[in-house]
CSV table of C-alpha atoms (C1' of nucleotides) in Angstrom, one decimal:
chain,number,residue,atom,x,y,z
O,1,MET,CA,-62.1,-6.0,27.8
O,2,ASP,CA,-59.6,-9.4,28.0
O,3,GLU,CA,-55.9,-9.5,26.9
O,4,ILE,CA,-56.7,-10.5,23.5
O,5,ASP,CA,-58.9,-7.2,23.1
O,6,ARG,CA,-56.3,-5.4,24.6
O,7,ASN,CA,-53.3,-6.8,22.2
O,8,ILE,CA,-55.6,-5.8,19.1
O,9,ALA,CA,-56.1,-2.6,20.6
O,10,ILE,CA,-52.6,-1.9,21.0
O,11,ALA,CA,-51.9,-2.7,17.4
O,12,LEU,CA,-54.7,-0.6,15.9
O,13,GLN,CA,-53.4,2.1,18.2
O,14,GLN,CA,-49.6,1.8,16.4
O,15,ASP,CA,-51.1,1.1,13.1
O,16,GLY,CA,-54.6,1.6,12.0
O,17,SER,CA,-54.4,0.6,8.5
O,18,ALA,CA,-53.4,-3.0,9.7
O,19,GLY,CA,-55.4,-5.6,7.9
O,20,LEU,CA,-57.5,-8.2,9.7
O,21,ALA,CA,-55.1,-10.6,8.6
O,22,GLU,CA,-52.2,-9.1,10.4
O,23,LEU,CA,-54.4,-8.4,13.5
O,24,ALA,CA,-55.2,-12.1,13.4
O,25,LYS,CA,-51.8,-13.1,13.8
O,26,VAL,CA,-51.1,-10.4,16.9
O,27,SER,CA,-54.6,-11.9,18.4
O,28,GLY,CA,-54.1,-15.5,17.9
O,29,LEU,CA,-57.5,-15.5,16.6
O,30,SER,CA,-59.2,-16.1,13.1
O,31,VAL,CA,-59.5,-13.4,10.8
O,32,SER,CA,-63.4,-13.5,11.1
O,33,ALA,CA,-63.3,-13.4,15.0
O,34,THR,CA,-60.8,-10.7,14.7
O,35,ALA,CA,-63.2,-8.7,12.9
O,36,GLU,CA,-66.1,-9.1,15.3
O,37,ARG,CA,-63.4,-8.3,18.0
O,38,VAL,CA,-62.8,-5.0,16.3
O,39,LYS,CA,-66.3,-3.9,15.6
O,40,ARG,CA,-67.2,-4.5,19.1
O,41,LEU,CA,-64.1,-2.0,20.2
O,42,GLU,CA,-65.7,0.4,18.1
O,43,GLU,CA,-69.0,0.1,19.5
O,44,ARG,CA,-68.1,0.1,23.0
O,45,GLY,CA,-66.2,3.1,22.1
O,46,VAL,CA,-62.7,1.8,23.1
O,47,VAL,CA,-61.8,2.9,19.4
O,48,ARG,CA,-63.3,6.2,19.4
O,49,SER,CA,-62.1,7.0,15.9
O,50,TRP,CA,-59.7,6.2,12.8
O,51,ARG,CA,-57.4,9.1,12.0
O,52,ALA,CA,-54.5,10.2,10.3
O,53,ASP,CA,-51.5,11.6,12.2
O,54,LEU,CA,-50.2,14.7,10.6
O,55,ASP,CA,-47.0,16.6,11.3
O,56,PRO,CA,-48.0,19.7,12.7
O,57,ALA,CA,-45.0,21.6,11.0
O,58,GLN,CA,-46.2,20.6,7.6
O,59,VAL,CA,-49.8,21.6,8.2
O,60,GLY,CA,-48.7,25.3,9.3
O,61,CYS,CA,-48.8,25.0,13.0
O,62,PRO,CA,-45.2,24.5,14.4
O,63,LEU,CA,-45.6,26.7,17.1
O,64,LEU,CA,-46.8,24.4,20.5
O,65,GLY,CA,-47.8,26.8,23.6
O,66,PHE,CA,-49.3,26.3,26.8
O,67,VAL,CA,-51.5,28.6,28.6
O,68,PHE,CA,-52.6,29.0,32.4
O,69,VAL,CA,-55.9,30.8,32.7
O,70,ALA,CA,-57.3,31.9,35.9
O,71,LEU,CA,-61.1,32.9,35.8
O,72,ARG,CA,-62.8,35.6,38.1
O,73,PRO,CA,-64.4,34.6,41.3
O,74,GLY,CA,-68.1,34.0,40.9
O,75,ARG,CA,-68.1,34.3,37.2
O,76,ASP,CA,-69.8,31.7,35.0
O,77,ASP,CA,-67.1,29.8,33.2
O,78,ALA,CA,-69.6,28.2,30.4
O,79,ALA,CA,-68.8,30.7,27.6
O,80,PHE,CA,-65.2,30.4,28.3
O,81,ARG,CA,-65.4,26.6,27.8
O,82,ARG,CA,-67.4,26.9,25.0
O,83,ALA,CA,-64.9,29.2,23.4
O,84,MET,CA,-61.9,26.9,24.1
O,85,SER,CA,-64.0,24.0,22.7
O,86,ARG,CA,-64.8,25.7,19.3
O,87,HIS,CA,-61.3,27.2,18.7
O,88,GLU,CA,-59.3,25.1,16.6
O,89,HIS,CA,-56.0,26.3,17.8
O,90,VAL,CA,-56.7,25.0,21.3
O,91,LEU,CA,-56.1,21.2,21.2
O,92,GLU,CA,-56.4,20.6,24.9
O,93,CYS,CA,-58.5,22.4,27.8
O,94,HIS,CA,-58.0,20.9,31.1
O,95,ARG,CA,-59.4,22.1,34.5
O,96,ILE,CA,-56.5,21.5,36.7
O,97,THR,CA,-55.3,21.5,40.8
O,98,GLY,CA,-53.5,24.4,42.1
O,99,PRO,CA,-53.0,28.0,41.8
O,100,TRP,CA,-54.4,28.1,38.2
O,101,HIS,CA,-58.1,27.1,37.1
O,102,PHE,CA,-57.6,26.2,33.4
O,103,LEU,CA,-54.7,24.8,31.5
O,104,LEU,CA,-54.4,25.2,27.5
O,105,LYS,CA,-52.4,23.4,24.9
O,106,LEU,CA,-52.1,25.5,21.6
O,107,ARG,CA,-50.8,25.1,18.3
O,108,VAL,CA,-50.7,27.9,16.0
O,109,ALA,CA,-48.4,29.1,12.9
O,110,ASP,CA,-45.9,31.5,14.8
O,111,LEU,CA,-45.7,33.9,17.7
O,112,ALA,CA,-48.0,36.4,15.9
O,113,ALA,CA,-50.7,34.1,15.8
O,114,LEU,CA,-50.2,33.2,19.6
O,115,GLU,CA,-50.3,37.0,20.2
O,116,ALA,CA,-53.5,36.9,18.5
O,117,PHE,CA,-54.9,34.3,20.3
O,118,LEU,CA,-54.2,35.9,23.6
O,119,ASP,CA,-55.4,39.0,22.7
O,120,GLU,CA,-58.5,38.4,20.9
O,121,GLU,CA,-59.6,35.2,22.3
O,122,LEU,CA,-58.2,34.9,25.8
O,123,ARG,CA,-58.2,38.4,26.9
O,124,ALA,CA,-61.6,39.1,25.2
O,125,GLN,CA,-63.5,36.5,27.4
O,126,PRO,CA,-64.9,38.3,30.2
O,127,SER,CA,-64.3,35.6,32.9
O,128,VAL,CA,-60.9,35.5,32.3
O,129,GLU,CA,-58.7,37.1,35.1
O,130,ARG,CA,-55.0,36.3,34.7
O,131,LEU,CA,-53.1,34.2,32.4
O,132,GLU,CA,-49.4,32.9,32.0
O,133,SER,CA,-48.2,31.4,28.9
O,134,LEU,CA,-45.2,29.2,27.9
O,135,ILE,CA,-43.8,28.0,24.7
O,136,ALA,CA,-42.0,24.6,23.8
O,137,ILE,CA,-38.3,25.6,22.4
O,138,ALA,CA,-38.2,21.7,21.4
O,139,THR,CA,-40.4,18.8,21.6
O,140,GLU,CA,-38.6,15.3,22.7
O,141,LYS,CA,-41.7,13.7,22.4
O,142,GLU,CA,-45.2,13.9,21.6
O,143,THR,CA,-47.3,11.0,21.1
O,144,ALA,CA,-50.9,9.9,21.5
O,145,LEU,CA,-50.2,6.4,22.0
O,146,LEU,CA,-51.9,5.6,25.0
O,147,PRO,CA,-50.3,2.8,27.7
O,148,VAL,CA,-52.8,0.4,27.5
O,149,ALA,CA,-53.2,-1.5,31.1
O,150,PRO,CA,-52.5,-4.9,31.7
O,151,ALA,CA,-55.9,-6.1,32.0
O,152,THR,CA,-58.2,-5.4,35.8
O,153,GLU,CA,-61.5,-6.8,35.8
O,154,GLU,CA,-64.2,-7.1,33.4
O,155,GLU,CA,-63.8,-9.0,30.2
D,1,MET,CA,-49.3,21.4,-0.5
D,2,ASP,CA,-52.1,23.4,-2.3
D,3,GLU,CA,-55.6,23.6,-1.5
D,4,ILE,CA,-56.4,20.4,-2.3
D,5,ASP,CA,-53.9,18.5,-0.4
D,6,ARG,CA,-54.9,20.4,2.5
D,7,ASN,CA,-58.8,19.5,2.1
D,8,ILE,CA,-57.8,15.9,1.9
D,9,ALA,CA,-55.3,16.2,4.9
D,10,ILE,CA,-58.0,17.6,6.9
D,11,ALA,CA,-60.6,14.9,5.8
D,12,LEU,CA,-58.0,12.5,6.5
D,13,GLN,CA,-57.0,13.5,10.0
D,14,GLN,CA,-61.0,13.7,11.0
D,15,ASP,CA,-61.7,10.4,9.5
D,16,GLY,CA,-58.8,7.9,8.7
D,17,SER,CA,-60.8,5.1,7.5
D,18,ALA,CA,-62.6,7.3,4.5
D,19,GLY,CA,-62.2,5.8,1.1
D,20,LEU,CA,-60.9,7.2,-1.8
D,21,ALA,CA,-64.2,7.5,-3.4
D,22,GLU,CA,-65.2,9.6,-0.6
D,23,LEU,CA,-62.2,11.7,-0.5
D,24,ALA,CA,-62.4,12.0,-4.1
D,25,LYS,CA,-65.6,13.9,-3.5
D,26,VAL,CA,-64.1,16.3,-1.1
D,27,SER,CA,-60.9,17.1,-3.5
D,28,GLY,CA,-63.2,17.3,-6.5
D,29,LEU,CA,-60.4,14.9,-8.4
D,30,SER,CA,-61.0,11.3,-10.0
D,31,VAL,CA,-60.5,8.4,-7.6
D,32,SER,CA,-56.8,7.8,-9.3
D,33,ALA,CA,-56.1,11.3,-8.7
D,34,THR,CA,-56.8,11.6,-5.2
D,35,ALA,CA,-55.1,8.1,-4.7
D,36,GLU,CA,-51.9,9.7,-5.9
D,37,ARG,CA,-52.2,12.5,-3.6
D,38,VAL,CA,-52.8,10.6,-0.6
D,39,LYS,CA,-50.0,8.6,-1.4
D,40,ARG,CA,-47.7,11.8,-2.0
D,41,LEU,CA,-48.8,13.1,1.4
D,42,GLU,CA,-47.6,10.1,3.1
D,43,GLU,CA,-44.2,10.1,1.0
D,44,ARG,CA,-43.8,13.7,2.0
D,45,GLY,CA,-44.4,12.7,5.5
D,46,VAL,CA,-47.5,15.1,6.0
D,47,VAL,CA,-49.3,12.1,7.1
D,48,ARG,CA,-46.9,10.5,9.7
D,49,SER,CA,-49.0,7.5,10.5
D,50,TRP,CA,-52.7,5.7,10.6
D,51,ARG,CA,-53.9,5.0,13.8
D,52,ALA,CA,-56.9,4.4,15.9
D,53,ASP,CA,-57.8,6.9,18.4
D,54,LEU,CA,-58.6,5.2,21.9
D,55,ASP,CA,-60.3,6.1,24.9
D,56,PRO,CA,-58.0,6.7,27.5
D,57,ALA,CA,-60.5,5.5,30.5
D,58,GLN,CA,-61.3,2.3,28.5
D,59,VAL,CA,-57.8,1.6,28.4
D,60,GLY,CA,-56.9,2.0,32.1
D,61,CYS,CA,-55.1,5.4,32.0
D,62,PRO,CA,-58.0,7.8,33.2
D,63,LEU,CA,-55.5,10.1,35.0
D,64,LEU,CA,-54.2,12.8,33.4
D,65,GLY,CA,-51.2,14.5,35.1
D,66,PHE,CA,-48.5,17.4,34.3
D,67,VAL,CA,-45.3,17.9,35.4
D,68,PHE,CA,-42.7,20.7,35.6
D,69,VAL,CA,-39.1,19.4,35.8
D,70,ALA,CA,-36.2,21.2,36.8
D,71,LEU,CA,-32.5,19.8,35.9
D,72,ARG,CA,-29.6,20.4,37.7
D,73,PRO,CA,-27.1,23.1,36.3
D,74,GLY,CA,-24.5,21.9,34.0
D,75,ARG,CA,-25.5,18.4,34.2
D,76,ASP,CA,-26.2,16.2,31.0
D,77,ASP,CA,-29.6,15.7,30.1
D,78,ALA,CA,-29.4,13.1,27.8
D,79,ALA,CA,-30.2,10.5,30.1
D,80,PHE,CA,-33.3,12.0,31.2
D,81,ARG,CA,-34.6,13.2,27.7
D,82,ARG,CA,-34.1,9.1,26.9
D,83,ALA,CA,-35.7,7.9,30.0
D,84,MET,CA,-38.8,10.3,29.1
D,85,SER,CA,-39.2,9.3,25.4
D,86,ARG,CA,-38.8,5.3,26.6
D,87,HIS,CA,-41.5,5.8,29.1
D,88,GLU,CA,-44.7,4.8,27.8
D,89,HIS,CA,-46.9,7.1,30.7
D,90,VAL,CA,-45.2,9.9,29.2
D,91,LEU,CA,-47.1,11.1,26.9
D,92,GLU,CA,-45.4,14.3,25.8
D,93,CYS,CA,-42.1,16.0,27.0
D,94,HIS,CA,-41.2,19.5,26.0
D,95,ARG,CA,-38.1,21.6,26.7
D,96,ILE,CA,-39.9,25.0,27.7
D,97,THR,CA,-39.6,28.6,28.3
D,98,GLY,CA,-40.0,29.9,31.8
D,99,PRO,CA,-38.2,29.0,35.0
D,100,TRP,CA,-38.8,25.3,34.7
D,101,HIS,CA,-36.7,23.0,31.8
D,102,PHE,CA,-39.4,20.8,30.8
D,103,LEU,CA,-43.0,19.8,30.9
D,104,LEU,CA,-44.2,16.3,30.6
D,105,LYS,CA,-47.7,15.1,30.0
D,106,LEU,CA,-48.5,12.1,31.6
D,107,ARG,CA,-51.5,9.4,31.5
D,108,VAL,CA,-51.5,7.0,34.3
D,109,ALA,CA,-54.0,4.7,36.0
D,110,ASP,CA,-54.4,6.4,39.3
D,111,LEU,CA,-52.6,8.5,41.9
D,112,ALA,CA,-50.5,5.6,43.2
D,113,ALA,CA,-49.2,5.1,39.8
D,114,LEU,CA,-48.3,8.6,39.4
D,115,GLU,CA,-46.7,8.5,43.1
D,116,ALA,CA,-44.7,5.6,41.7
D,117,PHE,CA,-43.9,7.5,38.5
D,118,LEU,CA,-42.7,10.4,40.2
D,119,ASP,CA,-40.3,8.5,43.0
D,120,GLU,CA,-39.1,5.8,41.0
D,121,GLU,CA,-38.6,7.7,37.5
D,122,LEU,CA,-38.3,11.1,37.9
D,123,ARG,CA,-36.9,11.5,41.6
D,124,ALA,CA,-34.5,8.6,40.6
D,125,GLN,CA,-32.9,10.6,37.7
D,126,PRO,CA,-29.6,12.0,38.7
D,127,SER,CA,-30.1,15.3,36.8
D,128,VAL,CA,-33.5,16.0,38.0
D,129,GLU,CA,-33.4,18.8,40.7
D,130,ARG,CA,-37.0,20.0,41.4
D,131,LEU,CA,-40.4,18.8,40.5
D,132,GLU,CA,-44.0,20.5,40.5
D,133,SER,CA,-46.9,18.3,39.3
D,134,LEU,CA,-50.4,18.8,38.9
D,135,ILE,CA,-53.7,16.8,37.4
D,136,ALA,CA,-56.4,17.5,35.4
D,137,ILE,CA,-59.8,17.6,37.5
D,138,ALA,CA,-61.7,17.4,34.1
D,139,THR,CA,-61.0,17.7,30.6
D,140,GLU,CA,-63.2,20.1,28.6
D,141,LYS,CA,-61.5,19.4,25.2
D,142,GLU,CA,-58.3,17.0,24.5
D,143,THR,CA,-58.2,16.6,20.4
D,144,ALA,CA,-55.1,15.5,18.2
D,145,LEU,CA,-56.9,17.6,15.3
D,146,LEU,CA,-54.3,20.1,14.3
D,147,PRO,CA,-55.6,23.3,13.0
D,148,VAL,CA,-54.3,23.1,9.2
D,149,ALA,CA,-53.2,26.5,7.8
D,150,PRO,CA,-54.9,28.0,5.0
D,151,ALA,CA,-52.0,27.7,2.3
D,152,THR,CA,-49.0,30.2,2.3
D,153,GLU,CA,-46.7,29.3,-0.6
D,154,GLU,CA,-45.1,26.2,-2.0
D,155,GLU,CA,-47.5,24.1,-3.8
K,1,DG,C1',-65.1,-19.3,18.7
K,2,DT,C1',-63.6,-22.1,13.7
K,3,DT,C1',-63.5,-22.9,8.8
K,4,DG,C1',-64.5,-22.1,4.3
K,5,DA,C1',-66.6,-19.9,0.4
K,6,DA,C1',-69.7,-15.9,-2.0
K,7,DA,C1',-70.4,-11.1,-2.5
K,8,DT,C1',-69.1,-6.7,-2.2
K,9,DT,C1',-65.8,-3.2,-1.8
K,10,DT,C1',-61.6,-1.2,-1.9
K,11,DG,C1',-57.0,-0.1,-3.3
K,12,DA,C1',-53.5,-0.5,-7.0
K,13,DA,C1',-52.0,-0.6,-11.8
K,14,DC,C1',-52.2,0.4,-16.7
K,15,DT,C1',-53.8,3.0,-20.6
K,16,DG,C1',-54.4,7.0,-22.4
K,17,DT,C1',-55.2,12.0,-22.9
I,1,DA,C1',-50.9,15.8,-13.4
I,2,DC,C1',-55.7,13.8,-14.1
I,3,DA,C1',-59.4,10.4,-16.0
I,4,DG,C1',-61.2,5.9,-17.1
I,5,DT,C1',-61.1,1.1,-17.3
I,6,DT,C1',-59.5,-3.0,-15.3
I,7,DC,C1',-57.8,-6.5,-11.8
I,8,DA,C1',-56.3,-8.1,-7.9
I,9,DA,C1',-56.8,-8.4,-2.9
I,10,DA,C1',-59.0,-7.7,1.4
I,11,DT,C1',-63.1,-6.7,4.1
I,12,DT,C1',-68.0,-8.4,5.0
I,13,DT,C1',-71.5,-11.7,5.5
I,14,DC,C1',-73.1,-16.3,5.7
I,15,DA,C1',-72.8,-21.0,5.9
I,16,DA,C1',-71.8,-25.3,8.8
I,17,DC,C1',-69.1,-27.3,12.1
DNA sequence: GTTGAAATTTGAACTGT
DNA sequence: ACAGTTCAAATTTCAAC
């Protein structure tokens, strides 16, 4: 992961449809060397996948919510974790510091769908003790573009 | 946005490198008709961009944090919003319901970087009144795959 | 890592239904 | 709006440097 790899990764993150010719300019290498780099980035798992970024509103999930979850003490949380991982409306599920145990990020169609999720999926979990939810009124920024750090050690 | 468009959108969301031939199988249409559909999805903004999904740990931002922000009453928040939009470590910035005004999602290298962000970027903002931050101990799930709703009205 | 060329595949356009 | 062919372009692989 040297400077060249980082530049390629940054470019691919912004535009996954960039051609090798374009990437070659960014990297300063030849086209074939650039192709090698891209392949290696995939092999090493730096590039996990290629995806189309969709507009949430246009695919029917305009409502964004966050839910804090506290689980009952001494209760196995495996079932809860599995349920969250499976559920397509749960975009994120993090074990967090602070008074709560988990923080969920949700995408749903509307408030009715949020209510249904809270009642039928979360409160239905035996290990769930307490919930606190909030919704986004507006989104100033929502990106998946990661800050790529300016090189530390291993190349 | 009929059933066919939805199937294509779902496929592209999971694998943006899928070729038209593969998509044609999914959609049940010919390759050329599928190409038309994809082009229209881009034109309508359903597909916003094509991106490589990178591994946060491997690009040097393994630490995930959330920060609640309360702004001073009667203070213009434009500068704050602009600063958050610009900052690459701020992945998300939502105006939210509840006692806080904004919720930020951050990606940084380590706790030192988080501290620096809190001190130099957030507390430095004149409009910021109070902060509360938490970090992810572990991430059970973190996906950008949106739940694509099963068709409502307009085709 | 570079260059250059061949083989394969892909996306883009045209034509007709 | 869709299907089938054709055409151009980009990716992949390979050679030799």
